[in-house]
């Protein structure tokens, strides 16, 4: 009997154009399992509680909405002055010509599809594992979609102290590119690596990074999301942090019509540390700006510290969202959890919505969270002006001061200075018009 | 230097007249003091001269070297040479004291069409000036006024004044909250800037600052007006008898 004509389910509509990439049997299995998760969960809609403040429609629709490539040459790439290993993707495709040799003392680096084609590879234990764990208690279907269909990516295993950072450079050249990248980072005991990410990547970008920081390992992440005004991105960082290990992630975002950055971190070993921070500059003048930071940190060990520091400067109708949770499990005593999300609204048209959450099942913990929305401090502004600093320059100075607490989360001084200088330049450029 | 005539000011948001016709002229090279009871309008005068929002000028004029101050933005007044040492210096978390001062200095220079000061010259200058005011390197690095004691804040105001070398300096109760040593440092800082080309308007509650900074003229302000002007002896009279006598005398 013929089924009655039906409006196609949006999840199936998205899946229709995608094919599961080839790979070793285990990889194929991981991808099929992920596809099963996507189908079971369904792609998100505005009706989902977790997407209450951000409309996922353009992230889930079948084709990527067009995004103009914004003057790729008029800005000096970030971290130019830093000695690093460059890994370049153009519209989500690895470019061997533009990339450095994937070799460095202390690191094993492979392309994702090469790792996933091998019968035996360390990636087997990680691919899709953190993502699957991160689906509970909140569903993250776009991450499962990524695990199923990611076409490219990089896998990094740190076995020692990496001599320099690895920089993932995401170039955007095609107005309709729809990129799905999946990266893996495994930090072995006592090892340390810094991963940098720079660039708009594609018209629409779905990125997933799974990170396993073993006991006493250290992972640093500094990201600058490209300023192409029309680009869209949904990114997930899934991490497990072992005993006395360190996880530190900082993101700066200037423009982009739609950005949803999720961090899902499980603090699994005693005396571990996890910090996530973000500094966003949103200006609706260049088109719509919507930026959503969604963070879920689970404390499941004793004497651990976590910090969430998110700052947003919004003007001309820009929208900011923060959803941040600290979950302290039973037995996770002596937890020190800190969360702050603040927005600086430079006009009445812009908006900020925050949903800070604490859920605590241990009694010996210190957890604090705060969220504020404010305008520029008029008293400070007048003080600066009375010393001769013009209003717009004074506003920029106060804006950078507002972002400072987030920027200070970057541990490396050279990287921190680079990011701070870039934010200063962006503001200056804007001021000059 | 500074010529104020019939300056009348009300609050913007309220129907409250605060200055009711202030007349005052400070010549280059002189120090004028304003004394007066709390609430008489001394700080309001200093704010209106420096261009703070929230006040409405309902009459009169204020000129700096013949230029209409009231027509300028606060930053233009600063570039023109006006400086106010605040009664309550403002804390600016996240902005380093040095960055603050260098930005201010260069902004003023730019507005006047002068060249910016080099990083090296700035550093040399600020180190020398800070030393005279016993401001240590740590205070220079810290965010503007954050965590400073009352005395440190006031010394920081004087440091800014010394760096910016304004033509017309207004000091609003710079002595309040200072111990004897800090008072000496601040006064020495001010006295070091006394110059034939510079005018001072020192607002104070007490005679004791005027022991260190000898004024040429003393004015008494009450209820939004200058009610009496005289020589340094006027300050001593206030110190001895309070304001009551003077106020009855002029009433
Ligand atoms: N922004 C303001 N809002 C309300 N009242 C004000 C404001 N500024 C000044 N005033 C009032 O104006 C009067 C003069 O204040 P002020 O200039 O601070 O006096 P002084 O410095 O001589 O003590 C006081 O009655 C004070 O309460
Ligand atoms: Mg006062």
XYZ file of C-alpha atoms and ligand atoms in Angstrom:
712
model
C 0.000 0.000 0.000
C 1.399 3.404 -0.939
C 2.117 5.690 1.970
C 0.259 8.983 1.849
C 2.361 11.880 0.580
C 4.004 13.476 3.581
C 6.070 16.539 4.245
C 9.628 15.296 4.619
C 11.075 15.241 8.101
C 13.749 17.996 8.416
C 16.309 15.535 9.788
C 15.846 13.229 6.801
C 15.974 16.219 4.474
C 19.400 17.099 5.862
C 20.628 13.492 5.738
C 19.479 12.980 2.182
C 22.385 14.833 0.616
C 25.053 13.197 2.798
C 26.901 9.901 2.400
C 28.870 8.025 5.016
C 32.555 8.233 4.074
C 34.543 5.020 3.643
C 36.994 3.762 6.219
C 38.108 0.802 8.269
C 35.374 -1.390 9.689
C 35.617 0.215 13.151
C 35.358 3.698 11.671
C 32.398 2.703 9.560
C 30.767 1.304 12.689
C 31.406 4.505 14.631
C 29.888 6.541 11.834
C 26.844 4.315 11.521
C 26.308 4.461 15.264
C 26.500 8.247 15.075
C 23.975 8.276 12.260
C 21.734 6.172 14.468
C 22.061 8.794 17.210
C 21.158 11.590 14.812
C 18.026 9.725 13.717
C 17.059 8.872 17.293
C 17.538 12.423 18.563
C 16.421 14.293 15.469
C 18.120 17.530 14.501
C 17.359 20.427 16.848
C 14.587 22.921 16.358
C 13.688 26.141 18.069
C 11.279 24.157 20.228
C 14.118 22.338 21.982
C 14.849 23.782 25.395
C 18.588 23.732 24.631
C 17.964 25.901 21.561
C 15.607 28.312 23.185
C 17.748 31.377 22.506
C 19.285 30.333 19.184
C 17.367 29.284 16.111
C 19.199 26.279 14.631
C 17.248 26.344 11.345
C 20.126 27.568 9.171
C 22.507 25.116 10.847
C 20.271 22.140 10.154
C 18.715 22.965 6.787
C 19.753 20.795 3.834
C 21.939 23.331 2.019
C 24.251 25.934 3.474
C 22.953 29.479 3.062
C 25.245 31.543 0.865
C 27.938 33.527 2.664
C 29.995 36.165 0.916
C 33.759 35.834 1.280
C 34.843 38.933 3.165
C 38.028 40.529 1.849
C 40.337 37.646 2.648
C 43.457 39.678 1.935
C 42.930 42.851 3.909
C 43.953 41.430 7.238
C 47.261 40.016 8.394
C 46.576 36.473 9.635
C 46.732 36.045 13.383
C 49.763 34.432 15.043
C 52.022 35.405 12.095
C 54.822 36.115 14.509
C 54.464 32.831 16.374
C 56.526 29.816 15.329
C 53.904 27.149 14.656
C 53.018 24.204 12.441
C 50.394 25.252 9.922
C 47.601 22.948 8.836
C 45.447 24.575 6.187
C 41.896 23.745 5.168
C 40.182 25.496 2.276
C 36.408 25.365 2.577
C 36.842 22.350 4.803
C 39.318 20.465 2.620
C 42.870 19.871 3.787
C 45.421 21.574 1.553
C 48.745 19.705 1.529
C 50.281 22.467 -0.629
C 49.507 25.220 1.822
C 50.208 23.154 4.928
C 53.518 22.442 6.589
C 54.853 18.905 6.858
C 52.702 17.141 9.416
C 55.705 16.272 11.552
C 56.952 17.616 14.820
C 58.905 16.227 17.735
C 56.542 15.198 20.514
C 53.528 14.871 18.194
C 52.020 12.289 15.857
C 49.789 13.984 13.329
C 47.597 12.334 10.716
C 44.788 13.358 8.447
C 41.485 12.095 9.821
C 40.607 9.943 6.803
C 44.051 8.291 6.886
C 43.623 7.445 10.564
C 40.099 6.189 10.013
C 41.226 3.977 7.134
C 43.682 2.033 9.278
C 42.673 -1.161 11.019
C 44.807 -0.260 14.008
C 45.068 3.317 15.107
C 44.854 5.125 18.474
C 42.010 7.188 17.031
C 39.767 4.153 17.347
C 39.363 4.719 21.088
C 38.487 8.364 20.694
C 36.502 8.831 17.496
C 32.904 9.405 18.526
C 33.612 8.354 22.114
C 33.658 11.759 23.789
C 30.851 12.923 21.530
C 28.702 9.946 22.581
C 29.443 10.557 26.255
C 28.542 14.210 25.738
C 25.039 13.316 24.536
C 23.967 12.720 28.103
C 22.148 14.434 29.757
C 21.612 16.866 26.877
C 21.303 15.821 23.252
C 23.750 17.384 20.793
C 22.547 16.024 17.446
C 24.687 18.328 15.300
C 27.786 16.796 16.884
C 26.555 13.271 16.113
C 25.867 14.421 12.562
C 29.473 15.550 12.453
C 30.831 12.191 13.663
C 28.762 10.404 11.038
C 29.670 12.561 8.063
C 32.906 14.440 8.772
C 34.903 14.443 5.562
C 38.180 15.766 6.818
C 40.085 16.697 9.944
C 43.304 16.227 11.760
C 44.243 13.799 14.533
C 47.000 14.734 16.934
C 48.647 12.593 19.559
C 50.987 14.372 21.925
C 53.581 12.059 23.405
C 55.811 14.786 24.788
C 55.996 18.513 25.074
C 55.232 19.780 21.564
C 57.938 22.235 20.543
C 55.461 24.634 18.947
C 51.715 25.074 18.533
C 49.712 23.423 15.767
C 47.613 25.963 13.941
C 44.514 24.942 12.025
C 43.917 27.618 9.422
C 40.436 27.637 7.954
C 40.204 29.540 4.688
C 36.867 30.403 3.176
C 36.824 30.807 -0.602
C 33.505 29.424 -1.833
C 30.250 31.241 -1.084
C 28.246 28.057 -0.685
C 30.750 25.739 0.993
C 29.375 23.458 3.686
C 32.234 22.013 5.727
C 32.193 19.243 8.313
C 35.518 18.764 10.085
C 36.303 16.415 12.939
C 39.547 16.591 14.907
C 40.952 14.354 17.610
C 43.530 15.285 20.181
C 45.014 12.766 22.562
C 47.460 14.135 25.132
C 49.479 11.347 26.752
C 50.548 11.532 30.416
C 52.869 14.457 31.014
C 52.596 15.630 27.412
C 51.542 19.102 26.332
C 50.187 20.639 23.145
C 48.699 23.928 21.991
C 46.148 23.927 19.186
C 45.280 27.179 17.447
C 42.280 27.618 15.167
C 41.885 30.603 12.917
C 39.483 31.581 10.191
C 35.882 31.493 8.974
C 36.269 27.992 7.394
C 33.245 27.943 5.100
C 29.841 29.432 4.406
C 28.594 26.912 6.947
C 30.944 25.104 9.268
C 30.234 22.173 11.553
C 33.293 21.348 13.598
C 33.779 18.798 16.285
C 36.932 18.277 18.331
C 37.295 15.384 20.741
C 40.063 15.790 23.273
C 41.397 13.287 25.750
C 43.872 14.759 28.208
C 45.479 11.907 30.127
C 46.783 12.283 33.685
C 49.199 15.230 34.071
C 48.781 16.180 30.416
C 48.086 19.740 29.275
C 45.952 20.961 26.390
C 45.818 24.606 25.319
C 43.421 25.919 22.731
C 43.238 29.422 21.300
C 40.740 30.140 18.578
C 39.876 33.186 16.492
C 36.696 32.634 14.531
C 36.774 34.442 11.222
C 35.117 37.761 10.723
C 33.243 36.897 7.507
C 29.961 38.536 8.374
C 27.682 35.977 6.764
C 29.395 32.767 7.849
C 27.650 30.255 10.094
C 29.272 27.876 12.512
C 28.340 25.239 15.009
C 31.296 23.865 16.940
C 31.684 21.301 19.680
C 34.647 20.721 21.943
C 34.280 17.443 23.833
C 36.949 16.859 26.431
C 37.879 14.462 29.156
C 40.424 15.766 31.639
C 42.446 13.272 33.693
C 44.227 13.488 37.017
C 46.260 16.668 37.535
C 45.692 17.466 33.889
C 44.980 20.860 32.375
C 42.466 21.911 29.743
C 42.401 25.536 28.670
C 40.389 26.967 25.821
C 39.909 30.537 24.649
C 37.858 31.770 21.702
C 37.513 35.185 20.208
C 34.765 35.902 17.738
C 34.237 39.021 15.686
C 31.151 38.893 13.546
C 29.490 35.964 11.856
C 25.750 35.844 11.313
C 25.392 32.680 13.392
C 27.761 31.011 15.820
C 27.035 28.313 18.346
C 30.092 27.146 20.289
C 29.594 24.252 22.673
C 32.058 22.963 25.229
C 31.356 19.691 26.970
C 34.000 18.893 29.523
C 34.240 16.004 31.904
C 36.704 16.496 34.716
C 37.497 12.888 35.467
C 40.732 12.895 37.487
C 41.553 14.439 40.852
C 43.215 17.861 41.029
C 42.480 18.595 37.369
C 41.830 22.040 35.921
C 39.531 23.142 33.109
C 39.147 26.723 31.929
C 37.028 27.923 29.039
C 36.814 31.537 28.020
C 35.422 33.628 25.224
C 35.554 37.225 24.045
C 33.058 38.177 21.365
C 32.713 41.454 19.492
C 29.372 41.608 17.763
C 28.324 44.399 15.458
C 24.959 44.184 13.750
C 26.000 46.985 11.434
C 27.526 44.448 9.052
C 24.462 42.225 9.034
C 22.880 40.108 11.703
C 25.157 38.868 14.475
C 24.162 36.029 16.740
C 26.637 34.347 19.040
C 25.842 31.547 21.461
C 28.272 30.042 23.965
C 26.962 26.858 25.503
C 29.120 25.184 28.129
C 28.605 22.063 30.196
C 31.283 21.178 32.731
C 30.944 18.028 34.818
C 33.022 17.594 37.958
C 33.472 13.909 38.679
C 36.672 13.959 40.758
C 38.067 15.495 43.926
C 39.834 18.844 44.343
C 39.332 20.120 40.808
C 38.958 23.614 39.483
C 36.876 24.910 36.604
C 36.388 28.412 35.254
C 34.039 29.770 32.628
C 34.702 33.377 31.609
C 32.588 34.718 28.753
C 32.409 38.346 27.669
C 30.447 39.849 24.825
C 30.422 43.351 23.439
C 27.291 43.916 21.404
C 26.091 46.803 19.279
C 23.713 47.625 16.453
C 21.252 44.859 17.242
C 23.799 42.119 17.906
C 22.546 39.151 19.923
C 24.505 37.253 22.539
C 23.604 34.043 24.338
C 25.287 32.183 27.158
C 24.161 28.846 28.540
C 26.586 27.557 31.089
C 26.326 24.727 33.520
C 28.471 23.360 36.290
C 27.452 19.870 37.360
C 29.173 18.603 40.486
C 28.630 14.898 40.898
C 28.319 13.071 44.155
C 31.746 12.657 45.708
C 33.362 15.459 43.717
C 34.426 17.161 46.930
C 36.583 20.304 47.144
C 35.356 21.406 43.751
C 36.118 25.007 42.931
C 33.796 26.106 40.163
C 33.581 29.638 38.818
C 31.414 30.971 36.071
C 30.956 34.511 34.832
C 29.124 35.675 31.748
C 28.878 39.345 30.994
C 27.737 41.489 28.165
C 28.464 45.089 27.393
C 25.603 46.505 25.370
C 26.680 49.579 23.466
C 23.114 50.479 22.479
C 19.489 49.635 23.217
C 19.003 47.468 20.116
C 21.388 44.746 21.194
C 20.452 41.920 23.494
C 22.017 39.329 25.743
C 20.399 36.256 27.230
C 22.062 34.126 29.841
C 21.148 30.885 31.489
C 23.676 30.061 34.193
C 23.094 26.786 35.994
C 24.599 25.014 38.968
C 23.719 21.465 39.895
C 25.601 20.198 42.913
C 25.527 16.805 44.602
C 28.573 17.193 46.867
C 28.662 19.224 50.058
C 32.246 20.454 50.287
C 32.396 22.682 47.217
C 32.821 26.333 46.309
C 30.845 27.269 43.253
C 29.981 30.748 42.134
C 28.308 32.094 39.081
C 27.314 35.514 37.934
C 25.860 37.098 34.874
C 25.564 40.780 34.093
C 24.343 42.946 31.288
C 25.468 46.518 31.308
C 26.138 49.640 29.343
C 29.415 51.494 29.217
C 30.383 53.015 32.566
C 29.511 56.695 32.111
C 31.612 57.809 35.056
C 34.715 56.095 33.685
C 33.927 57.455 30.233
C 33.779 61.007 31.579
C 36.975 60.530 33.536
C 38.769 59.458 30.359
C 37.280 62.297 28.348
C 38.244 64.817 31.007
C 41.825 63.687 30.413
C 41.491 64.371 26.717
C 40.555 60.963 25.324
C 37.779 61.303 22.708
C 34.535 59.405 23.322
C 35.015 56.696 20.703
C 38.591 55.994 21.721
C 37.590 55.969 25.391
C 34.774 53.553 24.582
C 37.236 51.221 22.864
C 39.579 51.380 25.830
C 36.735 50.487 28.190
C 35.633 47.740 25.794
C 39.067 46.135 25.843
C 39.136 46.501 29.614
C 35.823 44.685 29.765
C 37.215 41.820 27.673
C 40.478 41.639 29.606
C 39.402 38.990 32.117
C 38.618 36.598 29.265
C 41.764 37.400 27.270
C 43.861 36.902 30.393
C 42.795 33.249 30.299
C 45.273 32.695 27.453
C 48.296 31.311 29.264
C 50.943 31.993 26.631
C 52.037 35.617 26.631
C 52.819 35.898 22.917
C 49.458 34.431 21.939
C 47.673 36.584 24.470
C 49.346 39.753 23.182
C 48.507 38.775 19.621
C 44.832 38.319 20.404
C 44.663 41.532 22.436
C 46.377 43.454 19.635
C 43.969 41.995 17.101
C 40.944 43.040 19.119
C 42.440 46.516 19.454
C 42.967 46.661 15.678
C 39.424 45.534 14.985
C 38.079 48.269 17.192
C 40.363 50.882 15.664
C 39.458 49.838 12.153
C 35.809 50.087 13.052
C 36.325 53.517 14.551
C 38.029 54.758 11.406
C 35.045 53.390 9.472
C 43.289 82.516 32.131
C 39.867 81.440 33.404
C 37.010 83.917 33.291
C 33.661 82.970 34.709
C 30.798 85.447 34.545
C 27.342 85.055 36.031
C 27.468 81.289 35.640
C 24.092 79.785 36.502
C 23.544 76.031 36.443
C 20.652 73.737 37.213
C 20.369 69.983 37.257
C 19.253 68.597 33.918
C 16.849 66.060 35.402
C 15.462 68.143 38.232
C 14.275 71.666 38.683
C 17.091 72.455 41.042
C 19.256 75.516 40.598
C 22.718 74.848 42.001
C 24.914 77.677 40.753
C 23.191 81.020 40.933
C 25.565 83.365 39.157
C 29.217 82.671 39.831
C 31.760 85.375 39.008
C 35.403 84.438 39.148
C 38.597 85.228 37.280
C 41.813 83.347 37.732
C 44.835 85.062 36.190
C 47.780 83.154 34.770
C 50.409 82.630 37.425
C 47.996 82.868 40.338
C 46.443 80.465 42.790
C 42.840 81.008 43.805
C 41.178 79.028 46.539
C 37.466 78.368 46.946
C 36.186 77.471 50.371
C 32.636 76.944 51.426
C 30.278 74.719 53.349
C 29.259 71.310 52.054
C 26.652 71.482 49.328
C 27.438 75.057 48.325
C 28.181 74.032 44.732
C 31.978 73.810 44.617
C 32.140 70.401 42.954
C 29.306 71.335 40.621
C 31.342 74.303 39.441
C 34.337 72.070 38.749
C 32.195 69.517 36.887
C 30.435 72.106 34.777
C 33.775 73.636 33.832
C 35.102 70.241 32.764
C 31.945 69.314 30.856
C 30.249 66.556 32.806
C 26.749 65.522 31.708
C 23.723 66.097 33.871
C 23.897 69.872 34.252
C 22.225 72.606 32.302
C 23.800 76.024 32.035
C 20.992 78.532 32.359
C 23.094 81.663 32.156
C 26.522 83.219 32.123
C 29.794 82.204 30.521
C 33.108 80.522 31.168
C 36.147 81.274 29.040
C 39.571 79.667 29.017
C 42.086 82.061 27.486
C 39.197 83.740 25.745
C 37.752 80.511 24.327
C 34.226 79.473 25.231
C 34.650 76.416 27.441
C 30.954 75.628 27.660
C 30.804 75.054 23.924
C 33.444 72.326 23.954
C 33.360 68.581 24.590
C 35.190 67.469 27.727
C 38.102 66.123 25.661
C 38.392 69.434 23.818
C 38.546 71.292 27.115
C 41.329 68.990 28.224
C 43.239 69.555 24.995
C 42.726 73.293 25.449
C 44.532 72.991 28.777
C 41.898 72.460 31.453
C 42.471 69.833 34.125
C 40.281 68.741 37.009
C 41.720 66.720 39.866
C 38.579 64.862 40.946
C 37.225 64.901 44.473
C 36.449 61.216 43.916
C 38.919 59.798 41.371
C 37.310 57.103 39.248
C 38.363 53.451 39.246
C 38.741 51.850 35.824
C 39.233 48.086 36.119
C 41.120 46.557 33.217
C 42.846 49.758 32.079
C 46.436 50.042 33.270
C 47.473 53.352 34.791
C 50.305 53.787 32.278
C 48.126 52.932 29.279
C 45.558 55.388 30.561
C 48.063 58.204 30.885
C 49.804 57.554 27.599
C 46.486 57.384 25.754
C 45.428 60.666 27.368
C 48.711 62.381 26.634
C 48.771 61.324 23.008
C 45.111 62.152 22.492
C 45.744 65.691 23.718
C 48.840 66.030 21.597
C 46.978 64.774 18.554
C 44.119 67.209 19.168
C 46.649 70.044 19.304
C 48.357 68.871 16.135
C 51.500 67.837 17.989
C 53.491 64.659 17.590
C 52.838 61.683 19.879
C 55.298 61.007 22.645
C 57.511 57.989 22.036
C 57.193 54.986 24.329
C 60.713 55.548 25.607
C 60.276 59.244 26.354
C 56.973 58.571 28.034
C 58.507 55.949 30.272
C 61.369 58.230 31.270
C 59.000 61.077 32.032
C 56.508 59.086 34.051
C 59.221 57.406 36.092
C 60.689 60.756 37.066
C 57.342 62.329 37.941
C 56.117 59.252 39.789
C 59.252 59.196 41.896
C 58.656 62.751 43.104
C 55.174 61.739 44.232
C 56.421 58.482 45.771
C 54.296 56.471 43.342
C 55.945 53.090 42.845
C 56.163 50.978 39.695
C 53.425 48.706 40.941
C 50.944 51.562 41.203
C 51.765 52.584 37.655
C 51.042 49.122 36.348
C 47.849 48.528 38.271
C 44.472 49.383 36.765
C 43.565 53.051 37.176
C 42.793 53.737 40.848
C 41.649 50.163 41.498
C 42.601 49.106 44.988
C 44.328 52.459 45.615
C 44.008 54.016 49.057
C 42.434 57.462 49.318
C 45.851 59.091 49.464
C 47.160 57.059 46.526
C 44.221 58.134 44.409
C 44.898 61.789 45.127
C 48.596 61.402 44.401
C 47.640 59.703 41.155
C 45.557 62.739 40.207
C 48.547 64.989 40.803
C 50.718 62.643 38.731
C 48.283 63.002 35.844
C 48.383 66.753 36.249
C 52.174 66.755 36.272
C 52.291 64.628 33.121
C 49.645 66.520 31.170
C 50.963 69.983 32.137
C 47.631 71.759 31.811
C 47.302 75.552 31.755
C 44.435 75.705 34.177
C 44.289 73.265 37.086
C 41.220 72.784 39.218
C 41.730 70.732 42.351
C 38.544 69.568 44.049
C 39.161 68.696 47.694
C 42.449 67.087 46.837
C 43.332 67.332 50.534
C 40.397 65.358 51.882
C 41.398 61.998 53.266
C 45.122 62.752 53.183
C 47.461 62.215 56.094
C 50.201 64.729 56.847
C 52.821 63.058 54.653
C 50.523 62.630 51.673
C 49.394 66.226 52.082
C 53.016 67.321 51.843
C 53.640 65.234 48.713
C 50.538 66.557 47.028
C 51.319 70.173 47.916
C 54.892 69.822 46.708
C 53.543 68.360 43.485
C 51.255 71.326 43.026
C 53.886 73.880 44.001
C 56.343 72.363 41.530
C 53.838 73.157 38.774
C 53.288 76.754 39.830
C 54.344 78.818 36.914
C 53.751 82.217 35.432
C 51.740 80.664 32.610
C 49.510 78.483 34.732
C 46.441 79.151 36.851
C 45.139 77.149 39.817
C 41.736 76.911 41.391
C 42.008 74.994 44.630
C 38.735 73.882 46.173
C 39.088 72.949 49.792
C 37.228 72.640 52.983
C 40.089 73.310 55.276
C 42.753 75.891 55.774
C 45.456 73.269 56.260
C 46.075 72.646 52.536
C 46.476 76.401 52.106
C 49.318 76.326 54.643
C 51.234 74.362 52.034
C 49.858 75.892 48.849
C 49.770 79.603 49.578
C 46.873 81.113 47.623
C 46.861 84.606 46.178
C 43.110 84.968 46.483
C 40.534 83.189 48.623
C 36.845 83.023 47.728
C 34.004 81.899 49.902
C 31.189 80.088 48.139
C 27.758 79.668 49.621
C 24.480 78.574 48.080
C 25.760 78.683 44.519
C 27.507 82.063 44.657
C 30.865 83.557 45.542
C 29.847 85.577 48.561
C 33.181 86.980 49.618
C 36.690 87.252 48.214
C 39.866 88.328 49.912
C 43.503 87.527 50.598
C 44.962 84.498 52.380
C 43.760 85.940 55.699
C 40.196 85.029 54.706
C 41.102 81.360 54.960
C 42.487 81.875 58.436
C 39.264 83.606 59.459
C 37.246 80.620 58.266
C 39.563 78.305 60.146
C 39.066 80.270 63.364
C 35.393 81.147 63.255
C 33.835 78.779 60.725
C 31.518 79.991 57.969
C 28.716 81.225 60.199
C 30.132 84.716 60.763
C 30.921 85.324 57.112
C 27.541 84.068 56.006
C 25.647 86.311 58.423
C 27.847 89.214 57.455
C 27.009 88.878 53.761
C 23.381 87.891 54.252
N 23.880 65.093 40.108
C 23.258 65.619 41.164
N 22.054 65.139 41.540
C 21.416 65.663 42.599
N 21.885 66.659 43.345
C 23.074 67.182 43.014
C 23.831 66.686 41.917
N 24.969 67.379 41.836
C 24.927 68.276 42.846
N 23.790 68.167 43.542
C 23.401 69.002 44.684
O 23.898 70.276 44.445
C 24.360 70.860 45.616
C 25.827 71.239 45.479
O 26.621 70.057 45.477
P 28.191 70.073 45.304
O 28.511 70.858 44.088
O 28.646 68.693 45.350
O 28.653 70.873 46.591
P 30.055 70.957 47.323
O 31.077 70.378 46.416
O 30.229 72.400 47.560
O 29.919 70.200 48.589
C 24.086 69.867 46.721
O 22.856 70.208 47.323
C 23.993 68.565 45.986
O 23.182 67.667 46.658
Mg 32.465 68.749 46.661
